Amino acid sequence: MRVARLTIACCLLAAAVAGCGSGPVGDARTTPQALKIKALFADLDEIPRGFATRSRPGWEEPFEPVVQACRRLFNLMAGRPARKGLTAATTASYLGEGVGQTAAVSLALYGSREAADQMDELAKASRKCTTARDQTAGEVNRLTVAPLAVSEQILQGGGVARRLVGRVGGYPYEMHLIVARQGGAVIGLVNAGMSGADARTTEELARLVSRKVATLDL
C-alpha cells in the first residue's frame, strides 16, 4: 500500500511534466484553428507568481471518477470535451512551486449555440457531482465537492466554480475547478495541488485565461 501511494504521489508531482498516461488525441487538436489556440497558451508571461510561464502537456486527472457527472468535468479538463459540434480543442498545464501543484487550461471551440448547450450540460454535471471518487476502497481517492466563491464576472455564460477537497493516493489534495463560456469557447480551468489551492490565485488565473480567449475571433 505504501508503494502504491508513493507511486501516485510521484505521478501527481510529475503530471505537468510528462503525465501519468497517454494524452488525449483527435482531429479537433490538429486543425489550423487548434494550432492557433495552442500557441495562445504556449507561454503565459502574466501567470501568477509561483507558476512556470512555459506550458507543459495538458492536465492528467488524478483518478477516473466512477460518477458520470464528475467524469464529464474531469474529461473536459483532461482535453476530452464533448465532440458534438467541436471544431478545435487544446489543453495546457503549468507547473507550480507547491507539492504537486499544477494549473491547467482546457479550451474547446464550438458554434455559439453548441457552446451554450455544452455549458448547460457541464453546469448540470457540476450540480450532480457531489463526491468525486474512484473504485479504490476507503478514502484513498475521494474528493468532496462544494461551491467555490469567485467573482460573478468570472462565471461567464452560465459558468460554475467548484472546490474539491479530500485525498488522492491517500494524501491531502485540493482542486479548484472553473468552467465558463465566452461566445463559442468553453473554458475549463484547474488549480490543484497536495499543499492546497489559493482562491485568489484561481481567480487571477481565470481572469488571465479570459483575456487570452477574448483576443480570439470567435
mmCIF file with all atom_site columns, C-alpha atoms in Angstrom:
data_model
loop_
_atom_site.group_PDB
_atom_site.id
_atom_site.type_symbol
_atom_site.label_atom_id
_atom_site.label_alt_id
_atom_site.label_comp_id
_atom_site.label_asym_id
_atom_site.label_entity_id
_atom_site.label_seq_id
_atom_site.pdbx_PDB_ins_code
_atom_site.Cartn_x
_atom_site.Cartn_y
_atom_site.Cartn_z
_atom_site.occupancy
_atom_site.B_iso_or_equiv
_atom_site.pdbx_formal_charge
_atom_site.auth_seq_id
_atom_site.auth_comp_id
_atom_site.auth_asym_id
_atom_site.auth_atom_id
_atom_site.pdbx_PDB_model_num
ATOM 1   C CA . MET A 1 1   ? 0.000   0.000  0.000   1.00 0.00 ? 1   MET A CA 1
ATOM 2   C CA . ARG A 1 2   ? 2.826   2.390  0.852   1.00 0.00 ? 2   ARG A CA 1
ATOM 3   C CA . VAL A 1 3   ? 4.455   1.740  -2.527  1.00 0.00 ? 3   VAL A CA 1
ATOM 4   C CA . ALA A 1 4   ? 1.150   2.354  -4.324  1.00 0.00 ? 4   ALA A CA 1
ATOM 5   C CA . ARG A 1 5   ? 0.605   5.628  -2.504  1.00 0.00 ? 5   ARG A CA 1
ATOM 6   C CA . LEU A 1 6   ? 4.138   6.770  -3.210  1.00 0.00 ? 6   LEU A CA 1
ATOM 7   C CA . THR A 1 7   ? 3.673   5.966  -6.893  1.00 0.00 ? 7   THR A CA 1
ATOM 8   C CA . ILE A 1 8   ? 0.502   8.055  -7.091  1.00 0.00 ? 8   ILE A CA 1
ATOM 9   C CA . ALA A 1 9   ? 2.133   10.928 -5.231  1.00 0.00 ? 9   ALA A CA 1
ATOM 10  C CA . CYS A 1 10  ? 5.068   10.914 -7.645  1.00 0.00 ? 10  CYS A CA 1
ATOM 11  C CA . CYS A 1 11  ? 2.643   10.765 -10.534 1.00 0.00 ? 11  CYS A CA 1
ATOM 12  C CA . LEU A 1 12  ? 0.876   13.893 -9.258  1.00 0.00 ? 12  LEU A CA 1
ATOM 13  C CA . LEU A 1 13  ? 4.201   15.692 -8.971  1.00 0.00 ? 13  LEU A CA 1
ATOM 14  C CA . ALA A 1 14  ? 5.171   14.711 -12.491 1.00 0.00 ? 14  ALA A CA 1
ATOM 15  C CA . ALA A 1 15  ? 1.795   15.146 -14.185 1.00 0.00 ? 15  ALA A CA 1
ATOM 16  C CA . ALA A 1 16  ? 2.513   18.614 -15.508 1.00 0.00 ? 16  ALA A CA 1
ATOM 17  C CA . VAL A 1 17  ? 5.843   17.491 -16.923 1.00 0.00 ? 17  VAL A CA 1
ATOM 18  C CA . ALA A 1 18  ? 5.111   14.171 -18.551 1.00 0.00 ? 18  ALA A CA 1
ATOM 19  C CA . GLY A 1 19  ? 1.739   12.877 -17.389 1.00 0.00 ? 19  GLY A CA 1
ATOM 20  C CA . CYS A 1 20  ? 0.865   9.509  -15.889 1.00 0.00 ? 20  CYS A CA 1
ATOM 21  C CA . GLY A 1 21  ? -0.696  8.081  -19.027 1.00 0.00 ? 21  GLY A CA 1
ATOM 22  C CA . SER A 1 22  ? -1.283  8.691  -22.677 1.00 0.00 ? 22  SER A CA 1
ATOM 23  C CA . GLY A 1 23  ? -2.619  12.109 -23.673 1.00 0.00 ? 23  GLY A CA 1
ATOM 24  C CA . PRO A 1 24  ? -5.929  12.618 -25.474 1.00 0.00 ? 24  PRO A CA 1
ATOM 25  C CA . VAL A 1 25  ? -5.854  12.865 -29.274 1.00 0.00 ? 25  VAL A CA 1
ATOM 26  C CA . GLY A 1 26  ? -8.297  13.793 -32.027 1.00 0.00 ? 26  GLY A CA 1
ATOM 27  C CA . ASP A 1 27  ? -8.812  15.710 -35.258 1.00 0.00 ? 27  ASP A CA 1
ATOM 28  C CA . ALA A 1 28  ? -10.004 18.756 -33.295 1.00 0.00 ? 28  ALA A CA 1
ATOM 29  C CA . ARG A 1 29  ? -6.438  19.133 -31.996 1.00 0.00 ? 29  ARG A CA 1
ATOM 30  C CA . THR A 1 30  ? -4.752  19.316 -35.395 1.00 0.00 ? 30  THR A CA 1
ATOM 31  C CA . THR A 1 31  ? -6.825  21.854 -37.321 1.00 0.00 ? 31  THR A CA 1
ATOM 32  C CA . PRO A 1 32  ? -5.294  25.289 -38.100 1.00 0.00 ? 32  PRO A CA 1
ATOM 33  C CA . GLN A 1 33  ? -7.632  26.808 -35.522 1.00 0.00 ? 33  GLN A CA 1
ATOM 34  C CA . ALA A 1 34  ? -6.487  24.269 -32.915 1.00 0.00 ? 34  ALA A CA 1
ATOM 35  C CA . LEU A 1 35  ? -2.839  25.086 -33.566 1.00 0.00 ? 35  LEU A CA 1
ATOM 36  C CA . LYS A 1 36  ? -3.651  28.778 -33.179 1.00 0.00 ? 36  LYS A CA 1
ATOM 37  C CA . ILE A 1 37  ? -5.258  28.373 -29.778 1.00 0.00 ? 37  ILE A CA 1
ATOM 38  C CA . LYS A 1 38  ? -2.488  26.018 -28.689 1.00 0.00 ? 38  LYS A CA 1
ATOM 39  C CA . ALA A 1 39  ? 0.053   28.753 -29.440 1.00 0.00 ? 39  ALA A CA 1
ATOM 40  C CA . LEU A 1 40  ? -2.073  31.180 -27.416 1.00 0.00 ? 40  LEU A CA 1
ATOM 41  C CA . PHE A 1 41  ? -1.300  29.242 -24.232 1.00 0.00 ? 41  PHE A CA 1
ATOM 42  C CA . ALA A 1 42  ? 2.268   28.192 -25.010 1.00 0.00 ? 42  ALA A CA 1
ATOM 43  C CA . ASP A 1 43  ? 3.618   30.970 -22.799 1.00 0.00 ? 43  ASP A CA 1
ATOM 44  C CA . LEU A 1 44  ? 1.760   32.904 -20.106 1.00 0.00 ? 44  LEU A CA 1
ATOM 45  C CA . ASP A 1 45  ? 4.088   35.674 -19.025 1.00 0.00 ? 45  ASP A CA 1
ATOM 46  C CA . GLU A 1 46  ? 1.351   37.164 -16.829 1.00 0.00 ? 46  GLU A CA 1
ATOM 47  C CA . ILE A 1 47  ? 0.676   33.948 -14.942 1.00 0.00 ? 47  ILE A CA 1
ATOM 48  C CA . PRO A 1 48  ? 0.501   34.419 -11.149 1.00 0.00 ? 48  PRO A CA 1
ATOM 49  C CA . ARG A 1 49  ? 3.761   34.185 -9.258  1.00 0.00 ? 49  ARG A CA 1
ATOM 50  C CA . GLY A 1 50  ? 4.773   30.656 -8.341  1.00 0.00 ? 50  GLY A CA 1
ATOM 51  C CA . PHE A 1 51  ? 3.885   29.048 -11.674 1.00 0.00 ? 51  PHE A CA 1
ATOM 52  C CA . ALA A 1 52  ? 6.112   28.368 -14.659 1.00 0.00 ? 52  ALA A CA 1
ATOM 53  C CA . THR A 1 53  ? 5.278   30.583 -17.624 1.00 0.00 ? 53  THR A CA 1
ATOM 54  C CA . ARG A 1 54  ? 6.017   27.877 -20.185 1.00 0.00 ? 54  ARG A CA 1
ATOM 55  C CA . SER A 1 55  ? 3.214   25.381 -20.752 1.00 0.00 ? 55  SER A CA 1
ATOM 56  C CA . ARG A 1 56  ? 3.515   21.624 -20.359 1.00 0.00 ? 56  ARG A CA 1
ATOM 57  C CA . PRO A 1 57  ? 1.299   18.821 -21.663 1.00 0.00 ? 57  PRO A CA 1
ATOM 58  C CA . GLY A 1 58  ? -2.318  19.083 -20.570 1.00 0.00 ? 58  GLY A CA 1
ATOM 59  C CA . TRP A 1 59  ? -3.734  18.119 -17.195 1.00 0.00 ? 59  TRP A CA 1
ATOM 60  C CA . GLU A 1 60  ? -3.872  14.450 -16.214 1.00 0.00 ? 60  GLU A CA 1
ATOM 61  C CA . GLU A 1 61  ? -6.737  13.600 -13.911 1.00 0.00 ? 61  GLU A CA 1
ATOM 62  C CA . PRO A 1 62  ? -5.533  12.155 -10.565 1.00 0.00 ? 62  PRO A CA 1
ATOM 63  C CA . PHE A 1 63  ? -8.046  9.302  -10.948 1.00 0.00 ? 63  PHE A CA 1
ATOM 64  C CA . GLU A 1 64  ? -11.079 8.383  -13.049 1.00 0.00 ? 64  GLU A CA 1
ATOM 65  C CA . PRO A 1 65  ? -14.298 9.191  -11.184 1.00 0.00 ? 65  PRO A CA 1
ATOM 66  C CA . VAL A 1 66  ? -16.964 6.492  -11.101 1.00 0.00 ? 66  VAL A CA 1
ATOM 67  C CA . VAL A 1 67  ? -19.788 9.055  -11.120 1.00 0.00 ? 67  VAL A CA 1
ATOM 68  C CA . GLN A 1 68  ? -20.505 10.055 -14.709 1.00 0.00 ? 68  GLN A CA 1
ATOM 69  C CA . ALA A 1 69  ? -21.219 13.698 -13.839 1.00 0.00 ? 69  ALA A CA 1
ATOM 70  C CA . CYS A 1 70  ? -17.811 14.065 -12.187 1.00 0.00 ? 70  CYS A CA 1
ATOM 71  C CA . ARG A 1 71  ? -16.164 12.208 -15.037 1.00 0.00 ? 71  ARG A CA 1
ATOM 72  C CA . ARG A 1 72  ? -17.624 14.680 -17.534 1.00 0.00 ? 72  ARG A CA 1
ATOM 73  C CA . LEU A 1 73  ? -15.965 17.583 -15.718 1.00 0.00 ? 73  LEU A CA 1
ATOM 74  C CA . PHE A 1 74  ? -12.660 15.726 -15.459 1.00 0.00 ? 74  PHE A CA 1
ATOM 75  C CA . ASN A 1 75  ? -12.842 14.820 -19.153 1.00 0.00 ? 75  ASN A CA 1
ATOM 76  C CA . LEU A 1 76  ? -13.176 18.462 -20.159 1.00 0.00 ? 76  LEU A CA 1
ATOM 77  C CA . MET A 1 77  ? -10.120 19.390 -18.144 1.00 0.00 ? 77  MET A CA 1
ATOM 78  C CA . ALA A 1 78  ? -8.116  16.442 -19.470 1.00 0.00 ? 78  ALA A CA 1
ATOM 79  C CA . GLY A 1 79  ? -8.734  17.580 -23.057 1.00 0.00 ? 79  GLY A CA 1
ATOM 80  C CA . ARG A 1 80  ? -11.644 15.263 -23.796 1.00 0.00 ? 80  ARG A CA 1
ATOM 81  C CA . PRO A 1 81  ? -14.580 17.645 -24.315 1.00 0.00 ? 81  PRO A CA 1
ATOM 82  C CA . ALA A 1 82  ? -17.865 16.535 -25.841 1.00 0.00 ? 82  ALA A CA 1
ATOM 83  C CA . ARG A 1 83  ? -17.221 16.010 -29.551 1.00 0.00 ? 83  ARG A CA 1
ATOM 84  C CA . LYS A 1 84  ? -20.622 17.042 -30.923 1.00 0.00 ? 84  LYS A CA 1
ATOM 85  C CA . GLY A 1 85  ? -20.079 20.306 -32.787 1.00 0.00 ? 85  GLY A CA 1
ATOM 86  C CA . LEU A 1 86  ? -16.451 20.541 -31.648 1.00 0.00 ? 86  LEU A CA 1
ATOM 87  C CA . THR A 1 87  ? -14.210 22.432 -34.104 1.00 0.00 ? 87  THR A CA 1
ATOM 88  C CA . ALA A 1 88  ? -10.981 22.820 -32.134 1.00 0.00 ? 88  ALA A CA 1
ATOM 89  C CA . ALA A 1 89  ? -9.554  21.976 -28.724 1.00 0.00 ? 89  ALA A CA 1
ATOM 90  C CA . THR A 1 90  ? -6.361  22.370 -26.754 1.00 0.00 ? 90  THR A CA 1
ATOM 91  C CA . THR A 1 91  ? -5.026  21.942 -23.242 1.00 0.00 ? 91  THR A CA 1
ATOM 92  C CA . ALA A 1 92  ? -2.028  23.279 -21.359 1.00 0.00 ? 92  ALA A CA 1
ATOM 93  C CA . SER A 1 93  ? -0.670  22.969 -17.832 1.00 0.00 ? 93  SER A CA 1
ATOM 94  C CA . TYR A 1 94  ? 1.782   24.987 -15.783 1.00 0.00 ? 94  TYR A CA 1
ATOM 95  C CA . LEU A 1 95  ? 3.923   23.593 -13.013 1.00 0.00 ? 95  LEU A CA 1
ATOM 96  C CA . GLY A 1 96  ? 3.702   25.345 -9.652  1.00 0.00 ? 96  GLY A CA 1
ATOM 97  C CA . GLU A 1 97  ? 6.117   25.628 -6.746  1.00 0.00 ? 97  GLU A CA 1
ATOM 98  C CA . GLY A 1 98  ? 3.929   23.736 -4.271  1.00 0.00 ? 98  GLY A CA 1
ATOM 99  C CA . VAL A 1 99  ? 3.915   19.973 -3.814  1.00 0.00 ? 99  VAL A CA 1
ATOM 100 C CA . GLY A 1 100 ? 2.050   18.507 -6.767  1.00 0.00 ? 100 GLY A CA 1
ATOM 101 C CA . GLN A 1 101 ? 0.825   21.994 -7.688  1.00 0.00 ? 101 GLN A CA 1
ATOM 102 C CA . THR A 1 102 ? -0.473  22.438 -11.223 1.00 0.00 ? 102 THR A CA 1
ATOM 103 C CA . ALA A 1 103 ? -2.587  24.993 -13.038 1.00 0.00 ? 103 ALA A CA 1
ATOM 104 C CA . ALA A 1 104 ? -4.254  23.789 -16.208 1.00 0.00 ? 104 ALA A CA 1
ATOM 105 C CA . VAL A 1 105 ? -6.393  25.210 -19.002 1.00 0.00 ? 105 VAL A CA 1
ATOM 106 C CA . SER A 1 106 ? -8.722  23.399 -21.379 1.00 0.00 ? 106 SER A CA 1
ATOM 107 C CA . LEU A 1 107 ? -10.278 25.236 -24.317 1.00 0.00 ? 107 LEU A CA 1
ATOM 108 C CA . ALA A 1 108 ? -12.927 23.739 -26.601 1.00 0.00 ? 108 ALA A CA 1
ATOM 109 C CA . LEU A 1 109 ? -14.391 25.669 -29.532 1.00 0.00 ? 109 LEU A CA 1
ATOM 110 C CA . TYR A 1 110 ? -17.902 25.173 -30.891 1.00 0.00 ? 110 TYR A CA 1
ATOM 111 C CA . GLY A 1 111 ? -20.529 27.250 -32.643 1.00 0.00 ? 111 GLY A CA 1
ATOM 112 C CA . SER A 1 112 ? -22.181 29.676 -30.211 1.00 0.00 ? 112 SER A CA 1
ATOM 113 C CA . ARG A 1 113 ? -25.326 27.566 -29.863 1.00 0.00 ? 113 ARG A CA 1
ATOM 114 C CA . GLU A 1 114 ? -23.394 24.330 -29.391 1.00 0.00 ? 114 GLU A CA 1
ATOM 115 C CA . ALA A 1 115 ? -21.151 26.007 -26.810 1.00 0.00 ? 115 ALA A CA 1
ATOM 116 C CA . ALA A 1 116 ? -24.192 27.184 -24.872 1.00 0.00 ? 116 ALA A CA 1
ATOM 117 C CA . ASP A 1 117 ? -25.616 23.650 -24.951 1.00 0.00 ? 117 ASP A CA 1
ATOM 118 C CA . GLN A 1 118 ? -22.326 22.187 -23.710 1.00 0.00 ? 118 GLN A CA 1
ATOM 119 C CA . MET A 1 119 ? -22.131 24.776 -20.931 1.00 0.00 ? 119 MET A CA 1
ATOM 120 C CA . ASP A 1 120 ? -25.645 23.827 -19.820 1.00 0.00 ? 120 ASP A CA 1
ATOM 121 C CA . GLU A 1 121 ? -24.667 20.155 -19.707 1.00 0.00 ? 121 GLU A CA 1
ATOM 122 C CA . LEU A 1 122 ? -21.494 20.899 -17.750 1.00 0.00 ? 122 LEU A CA 1
ATOM 123 C CA . ALA A 1 123 ? -23.434 23.055 -15.285 1.00 0.00 ? 123 ALA A CA 1
ATOM 124 C CA . LYS A 1 124 ? -25.868 20.174 -14.753 1.00 0.00 ? 124 LYS A CA 1
ATOM 125 C CA . ALA A 1 125 ? -22.947 17.808 -14.256 1.00 0.00 ? 125 ALA A CA 1
ATOM 126 C CA . SER A 1 126 ? -21.424 20.121 -11.645 1.00 0.00 ? 126 SER A CA 1
ATOM 127 C CA . ARG A 1 127 ? -24.652 20.042 -9.631  1.00 0.00 ? 127 ARG A CA 1
ATOM 128 C CA . LYS A 1 128 ? -24.765 16.248 -9.722  1.00 0.00 ? 128 LYS A CA 1
ATOM 129 C CA . CYS A 1 129 ? -21.098 15.799 -8.853  1.00 0.00 ? 129 CYS A CA 1
ATOM 130 C CA . THR A 1 130 ? -21.046 15.985 -5.069  1.00 0.00 ? 130 THR A CA 1
ATOM 131 C CA . THR A 1 131 ? -18.274 13.460 -4.421  1.00 0.00 ? 131 THR A CA 1
ATOM 132 C CA . ALA A 1 132 ? -15.541 12.511 -6.870  1.00 0.00 ? 132 ALA A CA 1
ATOM 133 C CA . ARG A 1 133 ? -14.080 9.081  -6.165  1.00 0.00 ? 133 ARG A CA 1
ATOM 134 C CA . ASP A 1 134 ? -12.855 6.005  -7.988  1.00 0.00 ? 134 ASP A CA 1
ATOM 135 C CA . GLN A 1 135 ? -13.343 2.321  -7.270  1.00 0.00 ? 135 GLN A CA 1
ATOM 136 C CA . THR A 1 136 ? -10.486 2.141  -4.771  1.00 0.00 ? 136 THR A CA 1
ATOM 137 C CA . ALA A 1 137 ? -11.712 1.057  -1.350  1.00 0.00 ? 137 ALA A CA 1
ATOM 138 C CA . GLY A 1 138 ? -11.665 3.506  1.534   1.00 0.00 ? 138 GLY A CA 1
ATOM 139 C CA . GLU A 1 139 ? -10.604 7.148  1.363   1.00 0.00 ? 139 GLU A CA 1
ATOM 140 C CA . VAL A 1 140 ? -7.574  6.697  -0.914  1.00 0.00 ? 140 VAL A CA 1
ATOM 141 C CA . ASN A 1 141 ? -9.082  8.625  -3.846  1.00 0.00 ? 141 ASN A CA 1
ATOM 142 C CA . ARG A 1 142 ? -12.032 10.708 -2.713  1.00 0.00 ? 142 ARG A CA 1
ATOM 143 C CA . LEU A 1 143 ? -12.793 14.425 -3.119  1.00 0.00 ? 143 LEU A CA 1
ATOM 144 C CA . THR A 1 144 ? -15.796 16.207 -1.626  1.00 0.00 ? 144 THR A CA 1
ATOM 145 C CA . VAL A 1 145 ? -17.223 18.850 -3.952  1.00 0.00 ? 145 VAL A CA 1
ATOM 146 C CA . ALA A 1 146 ? -18.548 22.243 -2.820  1.00 0.00 ? 146 ALA A CA 1
ATOM 147 C CA . PRO A 1 147 ? -19.153 25.647 -4.440  1.00 0.00 ? 147 PRO A CA 1
ATOM 148 C CA . LEU A 1 148 ? -16.105 27.877 -4.817  1.00 0.00 ? 148 LEU A CA 1
ATOM 149 C CA . ALA A 1 149 ? -16.747 31.573 -4.153  1.00 0.00 ? 149 ALA A CA 1
ATOM 150 C CA . VAL A 1 150 ? -15.460 33.650 -7.077  1.00 0.00 ? 150 VAL A CA 1
ATOM 151 C CA . SER A 1 151 ? -16.427 36.902 -8.762  1.00 0.00 ? 151 SER A CA 1
ATOM 152 C CA . GLU A 1 152 ? -19.563 36.733 -10.912 1.00 0.00 ? 152 GLU A CA 1
ATOM 153 C CA . GLN A 1 153 ? -17.560 38.243 -13.770 1.00 0.00 ? 153 GLN A CA 1
ATOM 154 C CA . ILE A 1 154 ? -15.535 35.046 -13.943 1.00 0.00 ? 154 ILE A CA 1
ATOM 155 C CA . LEU A 1 155 ? -18.583 32.830 -14.335 1.00 0.00 ? 155 LEU A CA 1
ATOM 156 C CA . GLN A 1 156 ? -19.402 33.955 -17.857 1.00 0.00 ? 156 GLN A CA 1
ATOM 157 C CA . GLY A 1 157 ? -22.060 32.244 -19.947 1.00 0.00 ? 157 GLY A CA 1
ATOM 158 C CA . GLY A 1 158 ? -23.601 30.370 -17.019 1.00 0.00 ? 158 GLY A CA 1
ATOM 159 C CA . GLY A 1 159 ? -20.256 29.218 -15.636 1.00 0.00 ? 159 GLY A CA 1
ATOM 160 C CA . VAL A 1 160 ? -19.630 27.255 -12.461 1.00 0.00 ? 160 VAL A CA 1
ATOM 161 C CA . ALA A 1 161 ? -16.859 27.132 -9.866  1.00 0.00 ? 161 ALA A CA 1
ATOM 162 C CA . ARG A 1 162 ? -16.170 24.191 -7.571  1.00 0.00 ? 162 ARG A CA 1
ATOM 163 C CA . ARG A 1 163 ? -13.743 23.313 -4.779  1.00 0.00 ? 163 ARG A CA 1
ATOM 164 C CA . LEU A 1 164 ? -12.798 19.656 -4.430  1.00 0.00 ? 164 LEU A CA 1
ATOM 165 C CA . VAL A 1 165 ? -11.097 18.655 -1.199  1.00 0.00 ? 165 VAL A CA 1
ATOM 166 C CA . GLY A 1 166 ? -10.054 15.278 0.124   1.00 0.00 ? 166 GLY A CA 1
ATOM 167 C CA . ARG A 1 167 ? -7.382  12.722 -0.636  1.00 0.00 ? 167 ARG A CA 1
ATOM 168 C CA . VAL A 1 168 ? -5.648  11.384 -3.721  1.00 0.00 ? 168 VAL A CA 1
ATOM 169 C CA . GLY A 1 169 ? -3.458  8.342  -3.260  1.00 0.00 ? 169 GLY A CA 1
ATOM 170 C CA . GLY A 1 170 ? -4.169  8.708  0.443   1.00 0.00 ? 170 GLY A CA 1
ATOM 171 C CA . TYR A 1 171 ? -2.561  12.171 0.558   1.00 0.00 ? 171 TYR A CA 1
ATOM 172 C CA . PRO A 1 172 ? -4.327  15.517 1.155   1.00 0.00 ? 172 PRO A CA 1
ATOM 173 C CA . TYR A 1 173 ? -5.385  17.131 -2.108  1.00 0.00 ? 173 TYR A CA 1
ATOM 174 C CA . GLU A 1 174 ? -7.347  20.219 -3.119  1.00 0.00 ? 174 GLU A CA 1
ATOM 175 C CA . MET A 1 175 ? -8.561  21.249 -6.535  1.00 0.00 ? 175 MET A CA 1
ATOM 176 C CA . HIS A 1 176 ? -10.343 24.360 -7.753  1.00 0.00 ? 176 HIS A CA 1
ATOM 177 C CA . LEU A 1 177 ? -12.296 23.892 -10.972 1.00 0.00 ? 177 LEU A CA 1
ATOM 178 C CA . ILE A 1 178 ? -13.923 26.622 -13.052 1.00 0.00 ? 178 ILE A CA 1
ATOM 179 C CA . VAL A 1 179 ? -15.935 26.160 -16.240 1.00 0.00 ? 179 VAL A CA 1
ATOM 180 C CA . ALA A 1 180 ? -17.125 29.188 -18.209 1.00 0.00 ? 180 ALA A CA 1
ATOM 181 C CA . ARG A 1 181 ? -18.177 30.165 -21.721 1.00 0.00 ? 181 ARG A CA 1
ATOM 182 C CA . GLN A 1 182 ? -17.149 33.051 -23.958 1.00 0.00 ? 182 GLN A CA 1
ATOM 183 C CA . GLY A 1 183 ? -19.071 33.012 -27.208 1.00 0.00 ? 183 GLY A CA 1
ATOM 184 C CA . GLY A 1 184 ? -18.261 29.708 -28.874 1.00 0.00 ? 184 GLY A CA 1
ATOM 185 C CA . ALA A 1 185 ? -15.496 28.842 -26.403 1.00 0.00 ? 185 ALA A CA 1
ATOM 186 C CA . VAL A 1 186 ? -15.983 26.534 -23.439 1.00 0.00 ? 186 VAL A CA 1
ATOM 187 C CA . ILE A 1 187 ? -13.177 27.171 -20.972 1.00 0.00 ? 187 ILE A CA 1
ATOM 188 C CA . GLY A 1 188 ? -12.011 24.876 -18.200 1.00 0.00 ? 188 GLY A CA 1
ATOM 189 C CA . LEU A 1 189 ? -9.525  25.862 -15.511 1.00 0.00 ? 189 LEU A CA 1
ATOM 190 C CA . VAL A 1 190 ? -7.935  23.843 -12.727 1.00 0.00 ? 190 VAL A CA 1
ATOM 191 C CA . ASN A 1 191 ? -5.717  24.980 -9.863  1.00 0.00 ? 191 ASN A CA 1
ATOM 192 C CA . ALA A 1 192 ? -4.723  21.978 -7.772  1.00 0.00 ? 192 ALA A CA 1
ATOM 193 C CA . GLY A 1 193 ? -2.092  20.531 -5.507  1.00 0.00 ? 193 GLY A CA 1
ATOM 194 C CA . MET A 1 194 ? -1.263  18.456 -2.467  1.00 0.00 ? 194 MET A CA 1
ATOM 195 C CA . SER A 1 195 ? -0.461  21.574 -0.465  1.00 0.00 ? 195 SER A CA 1
ATOM 196 C CA . GLY A 1 196 ? -3.827  23.215 -1.178  1.00 0.00 ? 196 GLY A CA 1
ATOM 197 C CA . ALA A 1 197 ? -5.046  25.798 -3.678  1.00 0.00 ? 197 ALA A CA 1
ATOM 198 C CA . ASP A 1 198 ? -5.447  29.538 -3.171  1.00 0.00 ? 198 ASP A CA 1
ATOM 199 C CA . ALA A 1 199 ? -8.795  31.032 -4.272  1.00 0.00 ? 199 ALA A CA 1
ATOM 200 C CA . ARG A 1 200 ? -7.270  34.404 -5.103  1.00 0.00 ? 200 ARG A CA 1
ATOM 201 C CA . THR A 1 201 ? -4.730  32.748 -7.387  1.00 0.00 ? 201 THR A CA 1
ATOM 202 C CA . THR A 1 202 ? -7.506  30.741 -9.024  1.00 0.00 ? 202 THR A CA 1
ATOM 203 C CA . GLU A 1 203 ? -9.349  33.986 -9.794  1.00 0.00 ? 203 GLU A CA 1
ATOM 204 C CA . GLU A 1 204 ? -6.195  35.569 -11.207 1.00 0.00 ? 204 GLU A CA 1
ATOM 205 C CA . LEU A 1 205 ? -5.703  32.554 -13.457 1.00 0.00 ? 205 LEU A CA 1
ATOM 206 C CA . ALA A 1 206 ? -9.318  32.693 -14.618 1.00 0.00 ? 206 ALA A CA 1
ATOM 207 C CA . ARG A 1 207 ? -9.062  36.392 -15.498 1.00 0.00 ? 207 ARG A CA 1
ATOM 208 C CA . LEU A 1 208 ? -5.838  35.814 -17.409 1.00 0.00 ? 208 LEU A CA 1
ATOM 209 C CA . VAL A 1 209 ? -7.327  32.961 -19.432 1.00 0.00 ? 209 VAL A CA 1
ATOM 210 C CA . SER A 1 210 ? -10.439 35.044 -20.156 1.00 0.00 ? 210 SER A CA 1
ATOM 211 C CA . ARG A 1 211 ? -8.297  37.882 -21.507 1.00 0.00 ? 211 ARG A CA 1
ATOM 212 C CA . LYS A 1 212 ? -6.419  35.451 -23.734 1.00 0.00 ? 212 LYS A CA 1
ATOM 213 C CA . VAL A 1 213 ? -9.612  33.938 -25.123 1.00 0.00 ? 213 VAL A CA 1
ATOM 214 C CA . ALA A 1 214 ? -11.030 37.423 -25.757 1.00 0.00 ? 214 ALA A CA 1
ATOM 215 C CA . THR A 1 215 ? -8.243  38.010 -28.292 1.00 0.00 ? 215 THR A CA 1
ATOM 216 C CA . LEU A 1 216 ? -9.591  35.225 -30.497 1.00 0.00 ? 216 LEU A CA 1
ATOM 217 C CA . ASP A 1 217 ? -12.044 35.934 -33.311 1.00 0.00 ? 217 ASP A CA 1
ATOM 218 C CA . LEU A 1 218 ? -14.871 33.714 -32.106 1.00 0.00 ? 218 LEU A CA 1
#
